[in-house]
Short mmCIF file of C-alpha atoms in Angstrom, two decimals:
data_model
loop_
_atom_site.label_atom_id
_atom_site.label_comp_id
_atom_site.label_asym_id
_atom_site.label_seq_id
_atom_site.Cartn_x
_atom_site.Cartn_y
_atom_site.Cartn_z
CA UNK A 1 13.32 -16.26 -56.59
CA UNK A 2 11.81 -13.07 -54.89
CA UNK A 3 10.05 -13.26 -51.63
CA UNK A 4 6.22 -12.54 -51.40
CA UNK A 5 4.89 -9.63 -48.65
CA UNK A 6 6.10 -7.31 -46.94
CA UNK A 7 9.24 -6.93 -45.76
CA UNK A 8 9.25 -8.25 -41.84
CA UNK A 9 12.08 -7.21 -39.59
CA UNK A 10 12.73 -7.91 -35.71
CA UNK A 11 11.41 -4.98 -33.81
CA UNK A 12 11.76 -3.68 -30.39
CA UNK A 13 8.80 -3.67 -28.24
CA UNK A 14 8.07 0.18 -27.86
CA UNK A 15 7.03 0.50 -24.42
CA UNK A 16 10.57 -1.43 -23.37
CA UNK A 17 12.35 0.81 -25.36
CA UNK A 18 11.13 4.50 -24.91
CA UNK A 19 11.43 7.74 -24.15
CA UNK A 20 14.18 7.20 -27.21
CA UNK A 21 17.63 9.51 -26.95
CA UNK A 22 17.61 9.01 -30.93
CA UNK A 23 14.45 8.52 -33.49
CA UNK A 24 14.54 4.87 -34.82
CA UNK A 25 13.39 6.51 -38.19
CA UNK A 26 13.76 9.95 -40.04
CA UNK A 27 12.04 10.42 -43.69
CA UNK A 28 13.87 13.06 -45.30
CA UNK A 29 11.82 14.50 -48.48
CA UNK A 30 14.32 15.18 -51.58
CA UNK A 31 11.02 17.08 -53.21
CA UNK A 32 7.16 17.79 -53.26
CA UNK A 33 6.78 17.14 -56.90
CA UNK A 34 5.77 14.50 -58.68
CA UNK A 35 5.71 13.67 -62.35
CA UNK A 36 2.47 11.12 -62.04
CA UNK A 37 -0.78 12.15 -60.92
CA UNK A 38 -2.14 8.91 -59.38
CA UNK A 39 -5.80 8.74 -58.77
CA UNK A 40 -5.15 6.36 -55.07
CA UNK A 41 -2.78 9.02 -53.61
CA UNK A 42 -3.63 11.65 -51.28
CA UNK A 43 -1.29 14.15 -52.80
CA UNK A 44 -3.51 14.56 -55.82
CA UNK A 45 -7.20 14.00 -53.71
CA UNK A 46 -9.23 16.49 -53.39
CA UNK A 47 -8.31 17.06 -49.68
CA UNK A 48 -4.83 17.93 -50.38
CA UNK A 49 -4.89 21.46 -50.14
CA UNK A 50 -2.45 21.27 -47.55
CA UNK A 51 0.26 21.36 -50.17
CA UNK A 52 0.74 24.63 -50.84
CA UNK A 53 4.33 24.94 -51.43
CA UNK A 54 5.97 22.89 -53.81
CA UNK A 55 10.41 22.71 -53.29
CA UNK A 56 14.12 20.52 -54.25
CA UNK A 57 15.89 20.17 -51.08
CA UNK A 58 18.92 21.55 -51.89
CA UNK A 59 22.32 19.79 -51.19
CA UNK A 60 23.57 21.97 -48.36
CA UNK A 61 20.16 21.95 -46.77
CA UNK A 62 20.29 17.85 -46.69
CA UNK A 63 23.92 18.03 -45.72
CA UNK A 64 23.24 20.17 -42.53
CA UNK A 65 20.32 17.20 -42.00
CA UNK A 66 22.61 14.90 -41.77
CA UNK A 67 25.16 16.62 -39.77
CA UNK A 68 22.38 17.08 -37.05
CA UNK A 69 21.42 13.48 -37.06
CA UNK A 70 25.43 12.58 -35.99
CA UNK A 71 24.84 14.46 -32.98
CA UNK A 72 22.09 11.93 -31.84
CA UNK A 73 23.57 9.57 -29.43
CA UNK A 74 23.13 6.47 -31.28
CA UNK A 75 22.69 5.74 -35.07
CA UNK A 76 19.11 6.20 -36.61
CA UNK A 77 18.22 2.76 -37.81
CA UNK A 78 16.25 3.94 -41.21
CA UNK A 79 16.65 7.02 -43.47
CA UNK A 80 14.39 7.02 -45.57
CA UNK A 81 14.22 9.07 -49.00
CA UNK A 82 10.95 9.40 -49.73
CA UNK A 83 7.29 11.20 -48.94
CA UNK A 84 4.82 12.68 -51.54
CA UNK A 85 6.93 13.57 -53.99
CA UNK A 86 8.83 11.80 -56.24
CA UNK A 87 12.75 11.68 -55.14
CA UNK A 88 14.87 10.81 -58.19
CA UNK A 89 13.19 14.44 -59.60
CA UNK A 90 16.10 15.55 -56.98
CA UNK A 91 19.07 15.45 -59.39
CA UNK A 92 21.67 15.70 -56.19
CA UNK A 93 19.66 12.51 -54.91
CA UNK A 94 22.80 10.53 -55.31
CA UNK A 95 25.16 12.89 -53.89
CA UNK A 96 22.77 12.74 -50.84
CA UNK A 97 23.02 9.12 -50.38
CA UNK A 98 26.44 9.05 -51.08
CA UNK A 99 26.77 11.33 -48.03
CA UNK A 100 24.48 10.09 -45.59
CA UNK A 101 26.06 6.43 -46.54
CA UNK A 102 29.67 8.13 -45.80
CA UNK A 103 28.75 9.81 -42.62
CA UNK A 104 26.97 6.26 -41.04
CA UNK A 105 24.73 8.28 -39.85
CA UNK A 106 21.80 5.49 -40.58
CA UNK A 107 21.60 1.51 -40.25
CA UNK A 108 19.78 1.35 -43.45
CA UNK A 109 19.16 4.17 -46.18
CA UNK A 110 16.12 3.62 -48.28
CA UNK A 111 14.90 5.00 -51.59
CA UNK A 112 10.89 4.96 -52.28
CA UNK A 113 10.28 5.65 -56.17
CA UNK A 114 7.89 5.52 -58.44
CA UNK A 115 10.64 4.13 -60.68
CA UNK A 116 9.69 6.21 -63.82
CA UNK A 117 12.91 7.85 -64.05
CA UNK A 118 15.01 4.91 -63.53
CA UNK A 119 17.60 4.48 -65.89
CA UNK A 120 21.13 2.63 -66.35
CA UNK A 121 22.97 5.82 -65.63
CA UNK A 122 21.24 6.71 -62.39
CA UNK A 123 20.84 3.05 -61.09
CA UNK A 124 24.66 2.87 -61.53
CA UNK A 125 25.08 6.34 -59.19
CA UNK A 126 22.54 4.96 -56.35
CA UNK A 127 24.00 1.81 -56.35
CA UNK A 128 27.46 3.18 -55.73
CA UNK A 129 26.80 5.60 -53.74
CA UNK A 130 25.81 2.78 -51.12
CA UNK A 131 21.82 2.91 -51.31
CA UNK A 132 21.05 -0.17 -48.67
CA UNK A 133 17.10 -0.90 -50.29
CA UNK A 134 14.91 0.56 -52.58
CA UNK A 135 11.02 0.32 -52.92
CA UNK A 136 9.46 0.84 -56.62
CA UNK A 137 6.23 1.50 -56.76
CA UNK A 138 4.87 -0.21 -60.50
CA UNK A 139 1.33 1.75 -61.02
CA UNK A 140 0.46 -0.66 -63.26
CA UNK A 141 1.59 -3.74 -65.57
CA UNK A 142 -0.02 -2.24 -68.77
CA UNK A 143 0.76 0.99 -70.88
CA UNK A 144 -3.36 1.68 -70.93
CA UNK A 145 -3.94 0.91 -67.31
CA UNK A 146 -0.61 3.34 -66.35
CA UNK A 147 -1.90 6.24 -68.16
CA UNK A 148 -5.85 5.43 -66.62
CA UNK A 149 -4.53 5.37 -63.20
CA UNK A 150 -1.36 8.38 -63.24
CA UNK A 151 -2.00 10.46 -66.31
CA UNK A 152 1.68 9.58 -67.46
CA UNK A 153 2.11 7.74 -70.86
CA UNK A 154 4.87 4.91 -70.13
CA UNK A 155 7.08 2.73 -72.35
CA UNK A 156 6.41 -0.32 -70.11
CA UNK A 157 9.53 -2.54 -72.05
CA UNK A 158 11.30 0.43 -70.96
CA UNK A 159 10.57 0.47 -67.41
CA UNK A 160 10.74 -3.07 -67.16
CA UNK A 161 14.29 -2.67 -68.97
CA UNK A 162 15.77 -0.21 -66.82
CA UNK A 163 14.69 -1.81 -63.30
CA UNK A 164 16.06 -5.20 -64.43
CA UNK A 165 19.50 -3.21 -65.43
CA UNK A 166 19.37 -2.21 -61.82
CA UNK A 167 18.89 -5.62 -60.42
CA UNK A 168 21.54 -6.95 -62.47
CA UNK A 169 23.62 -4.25 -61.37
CA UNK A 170 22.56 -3.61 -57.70
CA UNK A 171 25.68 -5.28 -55.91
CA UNK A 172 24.33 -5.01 -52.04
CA UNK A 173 21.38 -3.06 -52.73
CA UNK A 174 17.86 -4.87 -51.58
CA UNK A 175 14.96 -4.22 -54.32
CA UNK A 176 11.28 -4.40 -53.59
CA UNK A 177 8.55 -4.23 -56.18
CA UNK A 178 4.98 -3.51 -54.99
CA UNK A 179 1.90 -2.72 -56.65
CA UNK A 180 -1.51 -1.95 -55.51
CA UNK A 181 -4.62 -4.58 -55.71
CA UNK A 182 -6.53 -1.80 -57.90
CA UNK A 183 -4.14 -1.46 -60.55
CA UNK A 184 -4.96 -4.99 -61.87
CA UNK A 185 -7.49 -6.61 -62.90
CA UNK A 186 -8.42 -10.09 -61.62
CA UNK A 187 -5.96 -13.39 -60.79
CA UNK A 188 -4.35 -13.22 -64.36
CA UNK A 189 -3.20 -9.81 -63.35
CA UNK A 190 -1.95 -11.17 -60.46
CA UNK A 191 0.35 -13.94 -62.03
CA UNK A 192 1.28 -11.53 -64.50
CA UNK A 193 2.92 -9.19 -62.26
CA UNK A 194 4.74 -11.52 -60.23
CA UNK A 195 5.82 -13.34 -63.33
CA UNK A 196 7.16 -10.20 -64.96
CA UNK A 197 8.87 -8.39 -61.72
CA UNK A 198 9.78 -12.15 -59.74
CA UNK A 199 13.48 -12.68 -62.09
CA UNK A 200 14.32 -8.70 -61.38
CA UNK A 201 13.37 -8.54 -57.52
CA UNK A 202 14.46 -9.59 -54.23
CA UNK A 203 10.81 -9.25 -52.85
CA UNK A 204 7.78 -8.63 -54.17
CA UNK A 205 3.67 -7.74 -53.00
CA UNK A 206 0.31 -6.39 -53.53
CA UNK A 207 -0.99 -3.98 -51.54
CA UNK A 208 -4.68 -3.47 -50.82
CA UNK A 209 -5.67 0.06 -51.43
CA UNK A 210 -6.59 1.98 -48.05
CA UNK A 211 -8.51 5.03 -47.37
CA UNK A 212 -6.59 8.55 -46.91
CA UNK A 213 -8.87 10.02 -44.55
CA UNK A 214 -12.17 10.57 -42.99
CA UNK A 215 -12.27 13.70 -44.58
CA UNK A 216 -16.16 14.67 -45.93
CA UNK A 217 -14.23 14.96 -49.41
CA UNK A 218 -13.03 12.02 -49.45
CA UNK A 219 -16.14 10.46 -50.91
CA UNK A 220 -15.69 11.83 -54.56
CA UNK A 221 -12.74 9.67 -54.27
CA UNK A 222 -15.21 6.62 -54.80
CA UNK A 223 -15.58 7.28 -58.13
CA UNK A 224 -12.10 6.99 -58.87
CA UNK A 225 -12.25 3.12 -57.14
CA UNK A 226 -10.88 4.20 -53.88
CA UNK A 227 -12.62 2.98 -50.87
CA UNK A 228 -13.73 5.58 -47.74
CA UNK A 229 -13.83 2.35 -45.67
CA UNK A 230 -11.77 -0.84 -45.19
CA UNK A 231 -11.66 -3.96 -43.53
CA UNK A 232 -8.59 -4.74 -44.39
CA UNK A 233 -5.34 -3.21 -43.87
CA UNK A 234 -2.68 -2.46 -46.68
CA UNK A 235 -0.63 -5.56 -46.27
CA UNK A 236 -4.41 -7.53 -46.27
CA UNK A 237 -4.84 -8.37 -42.65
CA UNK A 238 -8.03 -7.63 -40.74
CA UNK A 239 -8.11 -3.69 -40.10
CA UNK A 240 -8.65 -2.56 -36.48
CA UNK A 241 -9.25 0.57 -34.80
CA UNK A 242 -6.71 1.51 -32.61
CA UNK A 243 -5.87 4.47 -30.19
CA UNK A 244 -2.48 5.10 -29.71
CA UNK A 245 0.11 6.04 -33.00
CA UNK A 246 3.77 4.53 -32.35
CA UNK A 247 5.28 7.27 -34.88
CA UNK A 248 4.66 10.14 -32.52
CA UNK A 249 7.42 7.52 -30.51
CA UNK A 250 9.96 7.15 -32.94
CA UNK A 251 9.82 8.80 -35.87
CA UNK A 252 10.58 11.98 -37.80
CA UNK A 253 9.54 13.74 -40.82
CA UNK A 254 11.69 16.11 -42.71
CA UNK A 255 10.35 18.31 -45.94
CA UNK A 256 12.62 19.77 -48.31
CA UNK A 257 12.18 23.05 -46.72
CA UNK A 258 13.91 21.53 -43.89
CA UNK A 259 10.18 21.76 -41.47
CA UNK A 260 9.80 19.04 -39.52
CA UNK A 261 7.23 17.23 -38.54
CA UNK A 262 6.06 14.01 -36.29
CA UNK A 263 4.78 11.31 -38.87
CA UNK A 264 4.70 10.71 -42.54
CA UNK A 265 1.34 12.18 -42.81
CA UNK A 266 2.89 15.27 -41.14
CA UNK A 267 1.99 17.80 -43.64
CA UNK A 268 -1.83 17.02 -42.97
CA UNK A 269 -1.59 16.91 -39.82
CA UNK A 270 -0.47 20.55 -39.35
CA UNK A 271 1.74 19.20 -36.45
CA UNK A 272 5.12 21.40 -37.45
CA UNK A 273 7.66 20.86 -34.97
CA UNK A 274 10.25 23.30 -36.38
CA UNK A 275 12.50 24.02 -38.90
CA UNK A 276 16.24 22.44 -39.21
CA UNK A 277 17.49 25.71 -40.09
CA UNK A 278 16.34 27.62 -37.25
CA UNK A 279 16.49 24.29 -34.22
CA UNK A 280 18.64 21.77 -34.04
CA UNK A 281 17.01 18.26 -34.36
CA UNK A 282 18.39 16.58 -31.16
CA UNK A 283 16.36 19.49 -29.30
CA UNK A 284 13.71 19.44 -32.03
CA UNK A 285 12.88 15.34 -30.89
CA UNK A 286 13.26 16.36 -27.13
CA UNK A 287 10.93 19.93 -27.08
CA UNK A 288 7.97 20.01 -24.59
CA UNK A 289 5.32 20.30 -27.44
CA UNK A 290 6.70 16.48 -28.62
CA UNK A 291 6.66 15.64 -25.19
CA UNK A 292 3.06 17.31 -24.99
CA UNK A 293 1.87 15.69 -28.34
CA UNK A 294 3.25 11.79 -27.26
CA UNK A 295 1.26 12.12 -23.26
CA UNK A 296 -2.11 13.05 -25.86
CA UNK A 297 -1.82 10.01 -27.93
CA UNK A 298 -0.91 7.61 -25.11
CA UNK A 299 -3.92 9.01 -22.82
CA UNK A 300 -6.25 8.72 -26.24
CA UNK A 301 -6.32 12.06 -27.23
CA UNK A 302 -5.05 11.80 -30.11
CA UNK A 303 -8.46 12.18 -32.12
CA UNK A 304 -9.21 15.10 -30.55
CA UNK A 305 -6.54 17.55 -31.35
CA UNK A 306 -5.83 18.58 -34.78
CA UNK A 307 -5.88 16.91 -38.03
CA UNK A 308 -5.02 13.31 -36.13
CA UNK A 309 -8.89 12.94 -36.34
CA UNK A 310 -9.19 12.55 -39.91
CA UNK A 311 -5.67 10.06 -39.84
CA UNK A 312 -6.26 6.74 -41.08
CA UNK A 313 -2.80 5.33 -41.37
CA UNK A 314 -2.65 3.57 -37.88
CA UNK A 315 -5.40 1.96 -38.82
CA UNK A 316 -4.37 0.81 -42.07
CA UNK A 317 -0.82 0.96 -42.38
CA UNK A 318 0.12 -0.16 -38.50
CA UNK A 319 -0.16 -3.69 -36.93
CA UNK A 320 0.76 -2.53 -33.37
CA UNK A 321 -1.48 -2.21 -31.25
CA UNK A 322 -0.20 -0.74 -28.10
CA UNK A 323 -3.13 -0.88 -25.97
CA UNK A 324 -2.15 -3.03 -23.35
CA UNK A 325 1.05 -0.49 -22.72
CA UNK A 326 -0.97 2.49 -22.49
CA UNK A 327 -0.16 2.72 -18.78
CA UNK A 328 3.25 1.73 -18.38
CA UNK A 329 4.08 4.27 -21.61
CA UNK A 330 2.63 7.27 -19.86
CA UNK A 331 4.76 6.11 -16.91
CA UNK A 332 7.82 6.93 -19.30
CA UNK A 333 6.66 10.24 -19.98
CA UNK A 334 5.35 11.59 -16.34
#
């Protein structure tokens, strides 16, 4: 019987915890394509012109990654293989697993996937090359309502088929199935999903669609059902403005170009840090502009420089709310 929500883990409280010697997590992009064209994400809105450059990560490039991350002091706690592109498009995506799993460089190595391109071949490489959890993202429950929403014609018996072949077959691995509220339609929806995905999953949700930004553009994306405004949050509690962004404390963005930036949304917000070819990442996480970038968003600045403004993840995507720290964080930092 799969769980229901999100995932919750034990977390450390930030301002106990930081300035961190390592990043607790790095997303490392395998590739900026995609074979869907979803209508809810930002990589296909109208605002996304800041994807210019479409690339694989090659092997060696994610190999010299990796090598960087073992000369952090500790182990990151989550690699993640994912971003706006769609990973298992990376055909060395389980040679890269395989080698971050062999090098320990990570507590836990996650997959994010549309799961389109699952199939009993490639579940049986991820799974032995040591994937730790994978997220599938289902688009839909119907073959009409997939092709509405992504512009990709699916054999859902097929899908369905070749994620329960990987959750008969997924030894250790964790698998969570979400979907988005938007993508059905109404309560028997509802049952229908968790009915179909609850025998082949360890958890299982439904997410509330979110805005992408405050971006003027943004608003043709309320024909398309996608909301500008929310009062609720992805995971369907109360949304709440909030000034200070923990991922500018702990987190790390790789593209597979090897630029880094500091967030998920790093692409956007035109923060580049450097490049993993050119600056190692242990001096990448400690440079004066990150150190510049974290005093902003603790003294709420964060708004007011650069494309942080027109952000909406922290307030749709993150419950913490680090208020009460602001003071004893910039402590850390001065």
């Amino acid at each position: 019987m799969a769980k229901i929500g999100q995932i919750e883990r034990k977390k450390n409280k930030l301002v106990n915890v930081i300035p961190l010697n390592t990043p607790y997590t790095v997303m490392i992009s395998p590739t900026d394509f995609c074979n869907l064209n979803c209508i809810f994400c930002e990589y296909h809105s109208p605002d996304a012109k800041f994807f210019k450059e479409q690339n694989n990560m090659s092997f060696s490039l994610f190999k010299m990654i990796i090598d960087q991350l073992l000369e952090f002091p500790d182990k990151v706690k989550l690699l993640t293989l994912d971003d706006y592109g769609e990973p298992t498009l990376n055909k060395e995506l389980p040679k890269m697993i395989a080698y971050a799993k062999e090098k320990d460089v990570a507590e836990r190595i996650m997959l994010v996937t549309n799961g389109t391109l699952l199939n009993p071949q490639l579940n049986k490489a991820i799974v032995e090359a040591g994937l730790d959890e994978i997220k599938i993202s289902v688009e839909a429950i119907d073959e009409r309502k997939f092709q509405k929403i992504t512009s990709f014609k699916i054999n859902m018996d097929r899908f369905i088929s070749n994620i329960r072949d990987l959750y008969e077959n997924k030894n250790n691995l964790y698998v969570f199935i979400k979907t988005v509220d938007i993508a059905l339609e109404g309560k028997v929806d509802e049952q229908r999903f968790y009915s179909i995905f609850n025998p082949i999953s360890d958890s299982m949700d439904i997410e509330h669609i979110i805005p992408h930004s405050t971006h003027p553009e943004e608003i043709q994306l309320q024909t398309m059902g996608i909301p500008t405004f929310s009062d609720t949050t992805i995971s369907g509690k109360k949304a709440k403005d909030k000034s200070i962004c923990p991922h500018l404390m702990y987190y790390l963005a790789i593209t597979p170009s090897g630029d880094v930036y500091p967030c998920s949304n790093g692409k956007r917000s035109r923060y580049f840090l450097g490049n993993v070819e050119k600056e190692e990442l242990t001096k990448i996480w400690k440079s004066p502009y990150l150190r510049k970038l974290r005093i902003a968003n603790i003294i709420g600045e964060r708004k007011n420089v650069g494309k942080c403004l027109e952000c909406q993840f922290l307030r749709y995507t993150i419950d913490d709310d680090l208020e009460e720290d602001r003071e004893e964080m910039l402590k850390k930092f001065l």
